[in-house]
Amino acid sequence: RQRVLSGMQPSAGSLHLGNYIGALVQWVQLQEAYDAVFFIPDLHAITVPQDPTELAHRTRTTAAQYIAGGVDPDRATLFVQSQVPEHAQLAWVLNCLTGFGEASRMTQFKDKASKQGADSASVGLFTYPVLQAADILLYQPDGVPVGEDQRQHVELSRDLAQRFNSRFGETFVLPRPFIQKESAKIYDLQNPTAKMSKSASSSGGLVNLLDDPAVITKRIKSAVTDTGTEIRFDREGKPGVSNLLTVYSVLSGRSITELEADYAGRMYGHLKVDLAEVVVEALTPVRRRAEELLADPAELDRLLAKGAAKARSMAAPTLAEVYARVGFLPAT
Ligand code: TYM
């Protein structure tokens, strides 16, 4: 079976609707046909300052949401990155193959560093994409399902794999980005030309998986819509309404065309009231299941430790081969 691998940062406690529709929903489908590896990149999270107690809490909360959203820990390999030391070990080797200029061209680094002020950004933030390449290459996946915003990072991992192979001999499978369809990209409810993001300036444009129904309803009802009255999908002309239709379509399983026909002659307000219900109905079982899982953190930790052991058994042979090819002496 072919393998896929992906991860989502635990940087906010709750995943948002963009993470859910753009990533988690696809992962759950992929785990049926692929050998799937899903992890929580907590090493990546500390590239920006984190409160230790909060980080631990957010890592568990993220794991709970993976499972509540449908990732099956018996079928997929589910683990926390810091529990598999091979990630940091391979990252070092790859750091030594990455050009300074090459790393400087990573657009996500440039964005994040400029937000923080270039001088206060950490070196970890700078080498973030190299650690991501290590995450990927350790497991020799065929595909890396991510949103468009992660394409450059997957391409770097492919370049590094190729470079390592040509310098030291065939070692890595070249991973391909599995970029989700444009229809899986979710935009900020208050600013529907920007992607929904946990680093948005206001939380008004976000729907979080763990929000209670009253909050979800309020956010959807106050979503920015467009001038005019027609409920029609038009990404350029009507970004607000189009975003609402995308969410509606994915969560209800009904096509956009069908929804347009249903809402012909009706008002934006009707669409929002119905959509709020659809979102609440879709997310409530996920939130409840996540809460159940979080009520027993010891059991969750045990599950994650089991996942980490499985992950190590896949990662260790790759790292051993890399070490040998680079010329490191065997430890035994
Ligand atoms: P992260 O945590 O920013 O995002 C996780 C996934 O969610 C997708 N996504 C969205 N999809 C649709 N609409 C949105 N508004 C939206 N916002 C986010 C992202 O494209 C992504 O697929 N660097 C990665 C984490 C990572 C990783 C890896 C991923 C670390 N190592 C190895 C794959 C393989 C990140 O920050 O994703």
Coordinates of C-alpha atoms and ligand atoms in Angstrom, one line a residue:
R1 CA 0.0 0.0 0.0
Q2 CA 1.1 3.5 -0.7
R3 CA 1.8 5.8 2.3
V4 CA 0.6 9.3 3.1
L5 CA 1.8 11.5 5.9
S6 CA 0.7 14.8 7.4
G7 CA 0.4 16.9 10.5
M8 CA -1.2 20.0 12.0
Q9 CA 0.4 22.3 14.5
P10 CA -1.0 22.3 18.1
S11 CA -0.4 26.1 18.3
A12 CA -4.0 26.9 19.1
G13 CA -6.0 24.7 21.4
S14 CA -8.7 24.0 18.9
L15 CA -8.4 23.3 15.2
H16 CA -10.5 25.6 13.1
L17 CA -13.0 24.9 10.3
G18 CA -10.2 25.4 7.7
N19 CA -8.1 22.7 9.3
Y20 CA -11.1 20.5 9.6
I21 CA -12.4 20.8 6.0
G22 CA -9.0 21.4 4.4
A23 CA -7.1 18.6 6.2
L24 CA -8.8 16.4 8.7
V25 CA -11.8 15.4 6.6
Q26 CA -9.4 14.4 3.8
W27 CA -7.1 12.5 6.1
V28 CA -10.0 10.4 7.3
Q29 CA -10.8 9.5 3.7
L30 CA -7.2 8.7 2.9
Q31 CA -6.7 6.4 5.8
E32 CA -9.1 3.9 4.1
A33 CA -6.9 3.4 1.1
Y34 CA -3.4 4.3 2.3
D35 CA -1.1 3.4 5.0
A36 CA -1.5 6.7 6.9
V37 CA 0.9 8.5 9.3
F38 CA -0.5 11.5 11.2
F39 CA 1.3 13.4 13.9
I40 CA 1.3 16.5 16.0
P41 CA 4.3 18.6 15.3
D42 CA 5.0 20.0 18.8
L43 CA 8.7 20.6 17.9
H44 CA 7.5 23.0 15.3
A45 CA 5.2 24.7 17.8
I46 CA 8.1 25.9 19.9
T47 CA 9.7 27.8 16.9
V48 CA 7.6 30.6 18.4
P49 CA 7.3 31.1 22.2
Q50 CA 4.9 28.7 24.0
D51 CA 3.8 28.4 27.6
P52 CA 4.8 24.9 28.7
T53 CA 1.5 24.0 30.5
E54 CA -0.5 25.3 27.6
L55 CA 1.6 23.5 25.0
A56 CA 1.1 20.1 26.8
H57 CA -2.7 20.9 27.0
R58 CA -2.8 21.9 23.3
T59 CA -1.0 18.8 22.1
R60 CA -3.5 16.5 23.9
T61 CA -6.4 18.6 22.6
T62 CA -5.1 18.4 19.1
A63 CA -4.7 14.6 19.4
A64 CA -8.2 14.3 20.8
Q65 CA -9.6 16.3 17.8
Y66 CA -7.7 14.1 15.3
I67 CA -9.4 11.0 16.8
A68 CA -12.8 12.7 17.4
G69 CA -12.7 13.8 13.7
G70 CA -12.3 10.3 12.6
V71 CA -8.6 9.4 12.6
D72 CA -8.5 5.8 13.7
P73 CA -5.4 5.1 15.9
D74 CA -5.7 1.4 15.1
R75 CA -5.6 1.9 11.4
A76 CA -3.4 5.0 11.0
T77 CA -0.1 5.7 12.9
L78 CA -0.9 8.6 15.3
F79 CA 1.8 10.2 17.4
V80 CA 3.4 13.3 18.9
Q81 CA 6.6 14.4 17.1
S82 CA 8.8 15.0 20.1
Q83 CA 8.3 11.4 21.2
V84 CA 10.1 10.2 18.1
P85 CA 13.7 11.6 18.5
E86 CA 14.6 10.6 14.9
H87 CA 12.8 13.7 13.6
A88 CA 15.3 16.0 15.3
Q89 CA 18.2 13.7 14.4
L90 CA 17.4 13.7 10.7
A91 CA 16.7 17.4 10.7
W92 CA 20.3 18.1 11.7
V93 CA 21.6 16.1 8.8
L94 CA 19.3 17.9 6.4
N95 CA 20.2 21.3 7.9
C96 CA 23.7 20.6 6.8
L97 CA 22.4 20.0 3.2
T98 CA 20.2 23.1 3.0
G99 CA 21.6 26.3 1.6
F100 CA 21.2 29.4 3.7
G101 CA 19.8 31.2 0.7
E102 CA 17.4 28.4 0.0
A103 CA 16.0 28.5 3.5
S104 CA 15.8 32.3 3.3
R105 CA 13.4 32.0 0.3
M106 CA 10.7 30.1 2.3
T107 CA 7.7 32.4 2.1
Q108 CA 6.1 31.2 5.4
F109 CA 9.3 32.0 7.2
K110 CA 9.4 35.5 5.7
D111 CA 5.8 36.1 6.7
K112 CA 6.2 34.8 10.2
A113 CA 9.6 36.5 10.8
S114 CA 8.3 39.9 9.5
K115 CA 5.3 39.6 11.9
Q116 CA 7.7 39.1 14.9
G117 CA 10.5 41.4 13.7
A118 CA 13.3 39.6 11.9
D119 CA 15.8 40.0 14.8
S120 CA 13.5 38.4 17.4
A121 CA 12.5 35.4 15.2
S122 CA 14.3 32.2 16.4
V123 CA 16.8 30.2 14.4
G124 CA 14.3 27.3 14.9
L125 CA 11.7 29.3 12.9
F126 CA 14.3 29.7 10.2
T127 CA 15.0 25.9 9.9
Y128 CA 11.3 25.0 10.4
P129 CA 10.9 23.8 6.8
V130 CA 14.0 21.6 7.2
L131 CA 12.5 19.9 10.3
Q132 CA 9.3 19.4 8.2
A133 CA 11.4 17.8 5.5
A134 CA 12.7 15.4 8.1
D135 CA 9.2 14.6 9.3
I136 CA 8.3 13.7 5.8
L137 CA 11.4 11.8 4.6
L138 CA 11.8 9.6 7.7
Y139 CA 8.6 7.7 6.7
Q140 CA 9.2 7.4 2.9
P141 CA 5.7 8.5 2.1
D142 CA 4.4 8.6 -1.5
G143 CA 2.1 11.6 -0.8
V144 CA 1.8 14.5 1.6
P145 CA -1.7 15.8 1.8
V146 CA -1.6 19.5 2.6
G147 CA -3.2 22.8 1.6
E148 CA -1.7 25.1 -1.0
D149 CA 0.1 27.1 1.7
Q150 CA 2.4 24.1 2.5
R151 CA 3.3 23.3 -1.1
Q152 CA 6.7 25.1 -0.9
H153 CA 7.7 23.1 2.2
V154 CA 6.9 19.8 0.5
E155 CA 8.9 20.8 -2.5
L156 CA 11.8 21.6 -0.3
S157 CA 11.6 18.1 1.2
R158 CA 11.6 16.7 -2.3
D159 CA 14.7 18.8 -3.3
L160 CA 16.5 17.7 -0.1
A161 CA 15.6 14.0 -0.8
Q162 CA 17.0 14.3 -4.3
R163 CA 20.1 16.1 -3.1
F164 CA 20.8 13.4 -0.5
N165 CA 20.2 10.6 -3.0
S166 CA 22.5 12.0 -5.5
R167 CA 25.3 12.8 -3.0
F168 CA 25.1 9.7 -0.8
G169 CA 23.2 7.1 -2.9
E170 CA 19.5 6.2 -3.3
T171 CA 17.9 6.5 0.2
F172 CA 14.7 8.5 0.1
V173 CA 11.5 8.1 -1.8
L174 CA 10.7 11.5 -3.4
P175 CA 7.4 12.7 -1.8
R176 CA 4.7 14.4 -3.8
P177 CA 2.4 17.0 -2.4
F178 CA -1.2 15.9 -2.5
I179 CA -2.7 19.4 -2.7
Q180 CA -6.3 19.6 -1.7
K181 CA -8.8 21.0 -4.2
E182 CA -9.5 24.7 -4.1
S183 CA -12.9 23.7 -2.8
A184 CA -11.3 22.6 0.4
K185 CA -9.8 26.0 1.2
I186 CA -11.8 27.9 3.8
Y187 CA -11.6 31.7 4.1
D188 CA -11.9 34.0 7.1
L189 CA -15.5 34.8 7.8
Q190 CA -14.8 38.5 8.4
N191 CA -12.3 38.8 5.6
P192 CA -13.2 36.2 3.0
T193 CA -10.2 36.9 0.7
A194 CA -7.8 35.7 3.4
K195 CA -7.5 32.1 4.4
M196 CA -9.0 31.2 7.8
S197 CA -6.0 31.1 10.1
K198 CA -5.4 30.9 13.8
S199 CA -3.0 33.8 13.5
A200 CA -5.7 36.1 12.1
S201 CA -5.9 39.5 13.9
S202 CA -9.4 38.9 15.2
S203 CA -11.1 35.7 16.3
G204 CA -14.4 36.8 14.7
G205 CA -13.6 35.2 11.4
L206 CA -12.8 31.8 12.9
V207 CA -15.0 28.8 13.7
N208 CA -13.3 26.4 16.0
L209 CA -14.0 22.8 16.3
L210 CA -14.4 23.0 20.0
D211 CA -16.6 26.2 20.1
D212 CA -20.0 25.8 21.6
P213 CA -23.1 26.0 19.4
A214 CA -23.9 29.6 20.5
V215 CA -20.5 30.9 19.5
I216 CA -20.6 29.0 16.2
T217 CA -24.0 30.4 15.4
K218 CA -23.0 33.9 16.2
R219 CA -19.9 33.7 14.0
I220 CA -21.7 32.3 11.0
K221 CA -24.6 34.8 11.4
S222 CA -22.1 37.7 11.5
A223 CA -20.1 36.5 8.6
V224 CA -19.3 39.2 6.0
T225 CA -21.4 38.8 2.9
D226 CA -21.2 40.7 -0.4
T227 CA -23.1 43.5 -2.0
G228 CA -26.1 42.3 -4.0
T229 CA -28.6 39.7 -2.8
E230 CA -28.1 36.7 -5.1
I231 CA -26.9 33.5 -3.5
R232 CA -24.4 32.3 -6.2
F233 CA -20.9 30.8 -6.2
D234 CA -18.5 33.4 -7.6
R235 CA -15.1 33.4 -5.9
E236 CA -14.0 36.7 -7.3
G237 CA -17.2 38.7 -7.2
K238 CA -18.8 37.2 -4.1
P239 CA -16.0 35.8 -1.9
G240 CA -18.1 35.9 1.3
V241 CA -21.2 34.0 -0.1
S242 CA -18.9 31.6 -2.0
N243 CA -17.0 30.7 1.2
L244 CA -20.3 30.0 3.0
L245 CA -21.5 27.8 0.1
T246 CA -18.2 25.9 0.2
V247 CA -18.6 25.1 3.9
Y248 CA -22.2 24.2 3.4
S249 CA -21.5 21.9 0.5
V250 CA -18.6 20.0 2.2
L251 CA -20.5 19.5 5.5
S252 CA -23.9 18.6 4.1
G253 CA -22.6 16.5 1.2
R254 CA -24.8 18.6 -1.2
S255 CA -23.3 20.1 -4.4
I256 CA -22.9 23.9 -4.8
T257 CA -25.3 23.8 -7.8
E258 CA -27.9 22.1 -5.8
L259 CA -27.6 24.7 -3.0
E260 CA -27.7 27.6 -5.5
A261 CA -31.0 26.2 -6.9
D262 CA -32.4 25.8 -3.4
Y263 CA -31.6 29.3 -2.3
A264 CA -32.7 31.0 -5.5
G265 CA -34.7 34.0 -4.6
R266 CA -33.9 33.7 -0.9
M267 CA -31.8 36.1 1.2
Y268 CA -28.3 35.9 2.7
G269 CA -29.9 35.7 6.1
H270 CA -31.7 32.4 5.3
L271 CA -28.5 30.9 4.1
K272 CA -26.7 31.8 7.3
V273 CA -29.4 30.5 9.6
D274 CA -29.4 27.2 7.8
L275 CA -25.6 27.0 7.5
A276 CA -25.2 27.7 11.3
E277 CA -27.4 24.6 11.9
V278 CA -25.4 22.5 9.5
V279 CA -22.1 23.5 11.1
V280 CA -23.4 23.0 14.6
E281 CA -24.8 19.6 13.7
A282 CA -21.5 18.5 12.0
L283 CA -19.2 19.7 14.8
T284 CA -21.2 18.9 17.9
P285 CA -20.4 15.1 17.8
V286 CA -16.7 15.9 17.2
R287 CA -16.6 18.3 20.1
R288 CA -18.4 15.8 22.4
R289 CA -16.1 13.0 21.5
A290 CA -13.0 15.2 21.9
E291 CA -14.2 16.2 25.4
E292 CA -14.7 12.5 26.3
L293 CA -11.2 11.7 25.2
L294 CA -9.8 14.7 27.1
A295 CA -11.6 13.6 30.2
D296 CA -9.1 10.6 30.4
P297 CA -5.7 12.1 29.6
A298 CA -3.9 9.0 30.9
E299 CA -5.6 6.9 28.3
L300 CA -4.9 9.4 25.6
D301 CA -1.2 9.5 26.5
R302 CA -1.1 5.8 26.5
L303 CA -2.6 5.7 23.0
L304 CA -0.1 8.3 21.8
A305 CA 2.9 6.4 23.3
K306 CA 1.8 3.3 21.4
G307 CA 1.6 5.4 18.3
A308 CA 5.1 6.8 18.9
A309 CA 6.5 3.3 19.3
K310 CA 5.0 2.3 16.0
A311 CA 6.4 5.4 14.4
R312 CA 9.9 4.8 15.8
S313 CA 9.9 1.4 14.2
M314 CA 9.3 3.0 10.8
A315 CA 11.6 6.0 11.4
A316 CA 14.6 4.2 13.0
P317 CA 15.7 2.1 9.9
T318 CA 15.6 5.3 7.7
L319 CA 17.7 7.2 10.1
A320 CA 20.2 4.3 10.5
E321 CA 20.6 4.2 6.8
V322 CA 21.1 7.9 6.6
Y323 CA 23.7 7.8 9.4
A324 CA 25.6 5.0 7.7
R325 CA 25.6 6.7 4.3
V326 CA 26.8 10.0 5.8
G327 CA 29.7 8.2 7.4
F328 CA 28.8 8.1 11.1
L329 CA 30.2 5.1 12.9
P330 CA 27.8 2.4 14.0
A331 CA 26.9 2.6 17.7
T332 CA 27.3 -1.2 18.2
Ligands
TYM1 P1 -0.8 24.0 9.8 O1 -0.9 23.5 11.2 O2 -0.7 25.5 9.5 O3 -2.1 23.5 9.0 C1 -2.5 22.2 9.0 C2 -3.2 21.8 7.7 O4 -4.4 22.6 7.5 C3 -4.4 23.2 6.2 N1 -5.1 24.6 6.4 C4 -6.2 24.9 5.7 N2 -7.0 24.3 4.8 C5 -8.0 24.9 4.3 N3 -8.4 26.2 4.6 C6 -7.7 26.8 5.5 N4 -8.1 28.1 5.9 C7 -6.5 26.2 6.1 N5 -5.6 26.6 7.1 C8 -4.8 25.5 7.2 C9 -2.9 23.4 5.9 O5 -2.7 23.5 4.5 C10 -2.4 22.1 6.4 O6 -2.5 21.0 5.5 N6 3.9 23.1 8.6 C11 2.6 22.5 8.8 C12 2.7 21.3 9.8 C13 3.6 20.3 9.5 C14 3.5 19.3 8.4 C15 4.7 18.5 8.5 C16 2.6 19.1 7.4 C17 4.8 20.0 10.1 N7 5.4 18.9 9.6 C18 4.9 17.4 7.6 C19 2.8 18.0 6.5 C20 4.0 17.2 6.7 C21 1.7 23.5 9.3 O7 2.0 24.5 9.9 O8 0.3 23.2 9.0

